[in-house]
Amino acid sequence: MLQPLRDQIDSLDNEIVTLINKRASVANEIGKIKAKDSAPMYVPSREEKVFQKLSNLNQGPLNNKAIKSIYREIISASISLEKELKIAYLGPEATYTHQAAIKNFGSSLKYVPSSTIKDVFHAVEKDDADYGVIPVENSNEGAVFHSLDMLVESDIKIVAQVYLKINHCLISSGSTNEIETVHSKDQAIGQCRNWLHKNLSHATLTNCESTAKAVTIAKKDPSCAAIASSLAAKLYDVPVIRENIQDNLDNTTRFLIIGKKSSPPVGDDKDKTSIVVSINDKIGALQDALKPLSSRNINLCKIESRPSKKKAWDYYFFIDFCGHYDDLNVQEALTELKANCSFVKWLGSYPNTENS
């Protein structure tokens, strides 16, 4: 009974491989045209339209998430035929930012680890990388301020976003009773604060530049533990003592893809735009600053304040809203904002996906 079904699968595999390579050949021809016109090989808005089309075509039994994952790798392999794209990310290898980068770009491109968020921006600015991946906010701990500061300072644009569910593990070469210090990135420690207080209240909490770096520290000293992913534990060969120690099981981090040019519009109300503004010091200034958006029925997604560091009590306001920079109502709103605010900067427009 099994053999006829296996023969059928073999036949289907032959067709699938042939069609995948035909698709790659067509994509390669598109890549040649892009290269001639100096157009970007990675176009998030086009990819989003492809994924939407696939979701509409999909009738199961595979769900849309599985179909997207399969096509993510097909597209990644096709891009690698067109050009060896380099992706800078907050490293080292096996950080959550690395995982987010692979989730967004697939496994066929070249990934370049950077020591700091600033280094990711500089890699893209200097053409040492085509794109960069940075964390920008967590559902529990809020904004990653280093990323916000760099978005103000740099001319680099946001081109896409990706959401990643975060499952933290306690990782150590020693036992729980031996642990005296816990190392991790500040955001990761914050996301596990209640668990650490309940289970390791005696331990000293120590910040380091990345979760993966914390694992390398824990590997050398059994009195040290790290908070990081199971992937990092596996890569650096350090035992996982406890899984899912984050205080909120629905723990998600949003990452931004940055590059030199923003993404073209997806359309159909599926775009998001990010800006940063500084408002005049007067009563009702923030309310007045938001009127150009609300008066045009532009939906506000997020607002975050951050000291400008230029003078005391002067703040930047980071604003996300639905729509694309090229939309007429958005252009009108930005023109009005510039007339009412002391500083307005467009940070980028990109597909408004929430694929955690």
GROMACS .gro file of C-alpha atoms in nm:
model
  356
    1MET     CA    1   0.000   0.000   0.000
    2LEU     CA    2   0.284   0.243   0.076
    3GLN     CA    3   0.478   0.198  -0.246
    4PRO     CA    4   0.220   0.354  -0.483
    5LEU     CA    5   0.201   0.661  -0.255
    6ARG     CA    6   0.581   0.683  -0.239
    7ASP     CA    7   0.597   0.658  -0.618
    8GLN     CA    8   0.346   0.944  -0.637
    9ILE     CA    9   0.559   1.156  -0.403
   10ASP     CA   10   0.871   1.082  -0.613
   11SER     CA   11   0.687   1.196  -0.925
   12LEU     CA   12   0.566   1.514  -0.754
   13ASP     CA   13   0.917   1.586  -0.628
   14ASN     CA   14   1.046   1.568  -0.984
   15GLU     CA   15   0.786   1.824  -1.091
   16ILE     CA   16   0.850   2.050  -0.791
   17VAL     CA   17   1.227   2.061  -0.841
   18THR     CA   18   1.183   2.135  -1.212
   19LEU     CA   19   0.934   2.417  -1.140
   20ILE     CA   20   1.144   2.568  -0.860
   21ASN     CA   21   1.443   2.589  -1.093
   22LYS     CA   22   1.228   2.737  -1.371
   23ARG     CA   23   1.109   3.000  -1.124
   24ALA     CA   24   1.470   3.070  -1.020
   25SER     CA   25   1.571   3.112  -1.384
   26VAL     CA   26   1.299   3.371  -1.441
   27ALA     CA   27   1.397   3.548  -1.117
   28ASN     CA   28   1.757   3.549  -1.235
   29GLU     CA   29   1.654   3.725  -1.557
   30ILE     CA   30   1.472   3.985  -1.347
   31GLY     CA   31   1.790   4.022  -1.143
   32LYS     CA   32   1.992   4.100  -1.456
   33ILE     CA   33   1.748   4.377  -1.547
   34LYS     CA   34   1.764   4.514  -1.191
   35ALA     CA   35   2.143   4.511  -1.199
   36LYS     CA   36   2.147   4.699  -1.528
   37ASP     CA   37   1.911   4.961  -1.386
   38SER     CA   38   2.089   4.969  -1.044
   39ALA     CA   39   1.762   4.868  -0.881
   40PRO     CA   40   1.755   4.690  -0.541
   41MET     CA   41   1.749   4.309  -0.545
   42TYR     CA   42   1.548   4.295  -0.223
   43VAL     CA   43   1.207   4.461  -0.253
   44PRO     CA   44   0.995   4.401   0.062
   45SER     CA   45   0.674   4.538  -0.090
   46ARG     CA   46   0.700   4.295  -0.385
   47GLU     CA   47   0.767   4.005  -0.148
   48GLU     CA   48   0.466   4.098   0.061
   49LYS     CA   49   0.245   4.091  -0.249
   50VAL     CA   50   0.383   3.746  -0.337
   51PHE     CA   51   0.309   3.617   0.014
   52GLN     CA   52  -0.043   3.763   0.002
   53LYS     CA   53  -0.105   3.595  -0.334
   54LEU     CA   54   0.021   3.261  -0.199
   55SER     CA   55  -0.207   3.291   0.105
   56ASN     CA   56  -0.505   3.350  -0.125
   57LEU     CA   57  -0.410   3.050  -0.341
   58ASN     CA   58  -0.343   2.816  -0.051
   59GLN     CA   59  -0.619   2.560   0.012
   60GLY     CA   60  -0.426   2.339   0.258
   61PRO     CA   61  -0.349   2.110   0.421
   62LEU     CA   62  -0.036   2.325   0.480
   63ASN     CA   63  -0.118   2.647   0.663
   64ASN     CA   64  -0.015   2.991   0.534
   65LYS     CA   65   0.276   3.016   0.779
   66ALA     CA   66   0.428   2.695   0.641
   67ILE     CA   67   0.378   2.807   0.280
   68LYS     CA   68   0.545   3.140   0.357
   69SER     CA   69   0.842   2.968   0.521
   70ILE     CA   70   0.892   2.746   0.216
   71TYR     CA   71   0.872   3.040  -0.024
   72ARG     CA   72   1.094   3.249   0.201
   73GLU     CA   73   1.376   3.002   0.125
   74ILE     CA   74   1.290   2.982  -0.245
   75ILE     CA   75   1.305   3.362  -0.273
   76SER     CA   76   1.623   3.374  -0.065
   77ALA     CA   77   1.795   3.122  -0.294
   78SER     CA   78   1.677   3.316  -0.601
   79ILE     CA   79   1.816   3.644  -0.464
   80SER     CA   80   2.151   3.474  -0.401
   81LEU     CA   81   2.165   3.388  -0.773
   82GLU     CA   82   2.114   3.755  -0.858
   83LYS     CA   83   2.365   3.897  -0.605
   84GLU     CA   84   2.543   3.796  -0.286
   85LEU     CA   85   2.353   4.024  -0.050
   86LYS     CA   86   2.529   4.095   0.280
   87ILE     CA   87   2.314   4.139   0.588
   88ALA     CA   88   2.465   4.306   0.896
   89TYR     CA   89   2.306   4.217   1.230
   90LEU     CA   90   2.366   4.267   1.600
   91GLY     CA   91   2.587   3.968   1.670
   92PRO     CA   92   2.749   3.737   1.742
   93GLU     CA   93   2.600   3.433   1.572
   94ALA     CA   94   2.277   3.290   1.721
   95THR     CA   95   2.152   3.613   1.879
   96TYR     CA   96   1.781   3.681   1.848
   97THR     CA   97   1.865   3.952   1.593
   98HIS     CA   98   2.047   3.687   1.387
   99GLN     CA   99   1.736   3.466   1.403
  100ALA     CA  100   1.516   3.760   1.299
  101ALA     CA  101   1.748   3.831   1.006
  102ILE     CA  102   1.723   3.473   0.882
  103LYS     CA  103   1.347   3.475   0.931
  104ASN     CA  104   1.321   3.784   0.710
  105PHE     CA  105   1.584   3.704   0.443
  106GLY     CA  106   1.613   3.323   0.446
  107SER     CA  107   1.927   3.116   0.485
  108SER     CA  108   2.091   3.164   0.143
  109LEU     CA  109   2.236   3.513   0.195
  110LYS     CA  110   2.558   3.619   0.370
  111TYR     CA  111   2.522   3.732   0.732
  112VAL     CA  112   2.776   3.965   0.889
  113PRO     CA  113   2.775   3.999   1.272
  114SER     CA  114   2.828   4.345   1.424
  115SER     CA  115   2.927   4.421   1.781
  116THR     CA  116   2.687   4.711   1.836
  117ILE     CA  117   2.373   4.864   1.686
  118LYS     CA  118   2.586   5.160   1.575
  119ASP     CA  119   2.815   4.918   1.389
  120VAL     CA  120   2.514   4.777   1.201
  121PHE     CA  121   2.425   5.127   1.078
  122HIS     CA  122   2.786   5.202   0.984
  123ALA     CA  123   2.815   4.875   0.787
  124VAL     CA  124   2.517   4.978   0.571
  125GLU     CA  125   2.634   5.339   0.540
  126LYS     CA  126   2.980   5.229   0.421
  127ASP     CA  127   2.841   4.962   0.182
  128ASP     CA  128   3.002   4.685   0.386
  129ALA     CA  129   2.650   4.542   0.402
  130ASP     CA  130   2.346   4.584   0.180
  131TYR     CA  131   2.099   4.579   0.470
  132GLY     CA  132   2.106   4.572   0.846
  133VAL     CA  133   1.883   4.417   1.114
  134ILE     CA  134   1.833   4.584   1.453
  135PRO     CA  135   1.595   4.531   1.747
  136VAL     CA  136   1.365   4.828   1.805
  137GLU     CA  137   1.106   4.727   2.067
  138ASN     CA  138   0.988   4.442   2.285
  139SER     CA  139   0.629   4.371   2.386
  140ASN     CA  140   0.729   4.369   2.756
  141GLU     CA  141   1.033   4.596   2.790
  142GLY     CA  142   0.946   4.861   2.532
  143ALA     CA  143   1.183   5.050   2.304
  144VAL     CA  144   1.547   4.975   2.233
  145PHE     CA  145   1.681   5.328   2.275
  146HIS     CA  146   2.014   5.273   2.099
  147SER     CA  147   1.820   5.191   1.781
  148LEU     CA  148   1.599   5.500   1.813
  149ASP     CA  149   1.902   5.724   1.867
  150MET     CA  150   2.075   5.588   1.557
  151LEU     CA  151   1.764   5.638   1.343
  152VAL     CA  152   1.778   6.008   1.431
  153GLU     CA  153   2.152   6.039   1.365
  154SER     CA  154   2.174   5.835   1.043
  155ASP     CA  155   2.036   5.889   0.692
  156ILE     CA  156   1.965   5.515   0.666
  157LYS     CA  157   1.597   5.426   0.613
  158ILE     CA  158   1.368   5.158   0.750
  159VAL     CA  159   1.278   4.920   0.465
  160ALA     CA  160   1.091   4.639   0.647
  161GLN     CA  161   1.000   4.499   0.986
  162VAL     CA  162   0.993   4.148   1.130
  163TYR     CA  163   0.848   4.013   1.454
  164LEU     CA  164   1.008   3.726   1.645
  165LYS     CA  165   0.866   3.539   1.943
  166ILE     CA  166   1.129   3.527   2.216
  167ASN     CA  167   1.175   3.211   2.424
  168HIS     CA  168   1.446   3.267   2.682
  169CYS     CA  169   1.644   2.982   2.838
  170LEU     CA  170   1.865   2.970   3.145
  171ILE     CA  171   2.194   2.830   3.016
  172SER     CA  172   2.492   2.720   3.226
  173SER     CA  173   2.763   2.455   3.253
  174GLY     CA  174   2.692   2.441   3.628
  175SER     CA  175   2.385   2.352   3.834
  176THR     CA  176   2.128   2.601   3.960
  177ASN     CA  177   2.284   2.591   4.309
  178GLU     CA  178   2.625   2.689   4.167
  179ILE     CA  179   2.503   2.996   3.980
  180GLU     CA  180   2.628   3.324   4.129
  181THR     CA  181   2.592   3.559   3.831
  182VAL     CA  182   2.350   3.576   3.538
  183HIS     CA  183   2.468   3.744   3.218
  184SER     CA  184   2.260   3.870   2.927
  185LYS     CA  185   2.156   4.174   2.730
  186ASP     CA  186   1.971   4.427   2.945
  187GLN     CA  187   1.642   4.373   2.760
  188ALA     CA  188   1.660   3.995   2.809
  189ILE     CA  189   1.724   4.033   3.181
  190GLY     CA  190   1.428   4.269   3.206
  191GLN     CA  191   1.202   4.020   3.029
  192CYS     CA  192   1.289   3.753   3.292
  193ARG     CA  193   1.306   3.974   3.601
  194ASN     CA  194   1.022   3.809   3.796
  195TRP     CA  195   1.148   3.457   3.725
  196LEU     CA  196   1.500   3.553   3.829
  197HIS     CA  197   1.375   3.713   4.152
  198LYS     CA  198   1.177   3.400   4.236
  199ASN     CA  199   1.437   3.139   4.140
  200LEU     CA  200   1.780   3.309   4.154
  201SER     CA  201   1.734   3.601   4.391
  202HIS     CA  202   2.088   3.555   4.526
  203ALA     CA  203   2.251   3.589   4.182
  204THR     CA  204   2.410   3.908   4.051
  205LEU     CA  205   2.258   4.027   3.722
  206THR     CA  206   2.519   4.148   3.474
  207ASN     CA  207   2.451   4.319   3.141
  208CYS     CA  208   2.656   4.232   2.832
  209GLU     CA  209   2.638   4.332   2.467
  210SER     CA  210   2.440   4.031   2.343
  211THR     CA  211   2.265   3.715   2.457
  212ALA     CA  212   2.507   3.501   2.255
  213LYS     CA  213   2.807   3.667   2.420
  214ALA     CA  214   2.650   3.578   2.757
  215VAL     CA  215   2.651   3.210   2.658
  216THR     CA  216   3.024   3.219   2.582
  217ILE     CA  217   3.082   3.361   2.932
  218ALA     CA  218   2.865   3.090   3.090
  219LYS     CA  219   3.054   2.820   2.899
  220LYS     CA  220   3.380   2.906   3.076
  221ASP     CA  221   3.254   2.934   3.433
  222PRO     CA  222   3.000   2.702   3.603
  223SER     CA  223   2.915   2.979   3.851
  224CYS     CA  224   2.785   3.188   3.560
  225ALA     CA  225   2.458   3.148   3.372
  226ALA     CA  226   2.327   3.314   3.058
  227ILE     CA  227   1.982   3.410   2.937
  228ALA     CA  228   1.965   3.333   2.567
  229SER     CA  229   1.800   3.113   2.306
  230SER     CA  230   1.820   2.735   2.283
  231LEU     CA  231   1.989   2.790   1.943
  232ALA     CA  232   2.273   2.980   2.113
  233ALA     CA  233   2.306   2.704   2.375
  234LYS     CA  234   2.330   2.443   2.100
  235LEU     CA  235   2.577   2.645   1.891
  236TYR     CA  236   2.815   2.707   2.182
  237ASP     CA  237   2.754   2.364   2.340
  238VAL     CA  238   2.632   2.480   2.681
  239PRO     CA  239   2.347   2.295   2.860
  240VAL     CA  240   2.000   2.445   2.892
  241ILE     CA  241   1.892   2.433   3.258
  242ARG     CA  242   1.543   2.581   3.216
  243GLU     CA  243   1.338   2.674   2.910
  244ASN     CA  244   1.085   2.955   2.868
  245ILE     CA  245   1.188   3.160   3.170
  246GLN     CA  246   1.048   3.486   3.029
  247ASP     CA  247   0.782   3.640   3.254
  248ASN     CA  248   0.533   3.674   2.969
  249LEU     CA  249   0.497   3.371   2.744
  250ASP     CA  250   0.367   3.598   2.466
  251ASN     CA  251   0.704   3.775   2.452
  252THR     CA  252   0.773   3.927   2.109
  253THR     CA  253   1.044   4.156   1.976
  254ARG     CA  254   1.006   4.377   1.672
  255PHE     CA  255   1.311   4.417   1.451
  256LEU     CA  256   1.373   4.667   1.173
  257ILE     CA  257   1.542   4.603   0.840
  258ILE     CA  258   1.744   4.910   0.745
  259GLY     CA  259   1.893   5.012   0.411
  260LYS     CA  260   1.976   5.312   0.196
  261LYS     CA  261   1.636   5.330   0.026
  262SER     CA  262   1.289   5.285   0.168
  263SER     CA  263   1.044   5.031   0.029
  264PRO     CA  264   0.791   5.111  -0.248
  265PRO     CA  265   0.425   5.097  -0.139
  266VAL     CA  266   0.236   4.771  -0.104
  267GLY     CA  267  -0.095   4.956  -0.129
  268ASP     CA  268  -0.437   4.841  -0.004
  269ASP     CA  269  -0.372   5.000   0.339
  270LYS     CA  270  -0.084   4.760   0.407
  271ASP     CA  271   0.196   5.015   0.455
  272LYS     CA  272   0.346   5.172   0.765
  273THR     CA  273   0.550   5.491   0.794
  274SER     CA  274   0.785   5.596   1.074
  275ILE     CA  275   0.883   5.956   1.149
  276VAL     CA  276   1.051   6.144   1.434
  277VAL     CA  277   0.953   6.497   1.535
  278SER     CA  278   1.058   6.757   1.788
  279ILE     CA  279   0.782   6.990   1.900
  280ASN     CA  280   0.784   7.353   2.006
  281ASP     CA  281   0.781   7.422   2.380
  282LYS     CA  282   0.425   7.543   2.432
  283ILE     CA  283   0.096   7.422   2.580
  284GLY     CA  284  -0.080   7.167   2.357
  285ALA     CA  285   0.222   7.131   2.128
  286LEU     CA  286   0.196   6.752   2.103
  287GLN     CA  287  -0.177   6.764   2.039
  288ASP     CA  288  -0.120   7.023   1.765
  289ALA     CA  289   0.158   6.809   1.616
  290LEU     CA  290  -0.074   6.510   1.582
  291LYS     CA  291  -0.361   6.706   1.422
  292PRO     CA  292  -0.221   6.681   1.065
  293LEU     CA  293  -0.252   6.302   1.098
  294SER     CA  294  -0.588   6.279   1.277
  295SER     CA  295  -0.751   6.539   1.051
  296ARG     CA  296  -0.672   6.316   0.753
  297ASN     CA  297  -0.791   5.995   0.923
  298ILE     CA  298  -0.436   5.858   0.930
  299ASN     CA  299  -0.427   5.581   1.189
  300LEU     CA  300  -0.157   5.625   1.455
  301CYS     CA  301   0.014   5.293   1.544
  302LYS     CA  302   0.265   5.406   1.806
  303ILE     CA  303   0.423   5.708   1.971
  304GLU     CA  304   0.740   5.693   2.180
  305SER     CA  305   0.928   5.981   2.346
  306ARG     CA  306   1.306   6.000   2.385
  307PRO     CA  307   1.530   6.280   2.520
  308SER     CA  308   1.694   6.465   2.232
  309LYS     CA  309   2.020   6.503   2.432
  310LYS     CA  310   2.051   6.854   2.288
  311LYS     CA  311   1.917   7.037   2.592
  312ALA     CA  312   1.739   6.954   2.916
  313TRP     CA  313   1.375   6.845   2.884
  314ASP     CA  314   1.382   6.852   2.505
  315TYR     CA  315   1.230   6.538   2.352
  316TYR     CA  316   1.200   6.358   2.022
  317PHE     CA  317   0.872   6.182   1.950
  318PHE     CA  318   0.892   5.869   1.736
  319ILE     CA  319   0.563   5.815   1.552
  320ASP     CA  320   0.444   5.514   1.350
  321PHE     CA  321   0.129   5.544   1.142
  322CYS     CA  322  -0.054   5.357   0.866
  323GLY     CA  323   0.018   5.474   0.514
  324HIS     CA  324   0.313   5.528   0.282
  325TYR     CA  325   0.534   5.832   0.234
  326ASP     CA  326   0.420   5.851  -0.130
  327ASP     CA  327   0.048   5.868  -0.037
  328LEU     CA  328  -0.103   6.211  -0.104
  329ASN     CA  329  -0.261   6.244   0.240
  330VAL     CA  330   0.070   6.148   0.406
  331GLN     CA  331   0.258   6.407   0.199
  332GLU     CA  332   0.005   6.672   0.299
  333ALA     CA  333   0.030   6.573   0.665
  334LEU     CA  334   0.412   6.586   0.661
  335THR     CA  335   0.407   6.930   0.496
  336GLU     CA  336   0.178   7.058   0.771
  337LEU     CA  337   0.390   6.890   1.039
  338LYS     CA  338   0.703   7.065   0.913
  339ALA     CA  339   0.523   7.399   0.944
  340ASN     CA  340   0.423   7.327   1.305
  341CYS     CA  341   0.727   7.135   1.443
  342SER     CA  342   1.086   7.243   1.499
  343PHE     CA  343   1.215   6.914   1.352
  344VAL     CA  344   1.056   6.645   1.131
  345LYS     CA  345   1.240   6.348   0.983
  346TRP     CA  346   1.101   6.065   0.773
  347LEU     CA  347   1.257   5.737   0.887
  348GLY     CA  348   1.105   5.509   0.624
  349SER     CA  349   0.794   5.342   0.484
  350TYR     CA  350   0.756   4.964   0.468
  351PRO     CA  351   0.505   4.674   0.460
  352ASN     CA  352   0.291   4.668   0.774
  353THR     CA  353   0.330   4.297   0.847
  354GLU     CA  354   0.300   4.142   1.192
  355ASN     CA  355   0.422   3.791   1.118
  356SER     CA  356   0.535   3.678   1.462
   0.00000   0.00000   0.00000
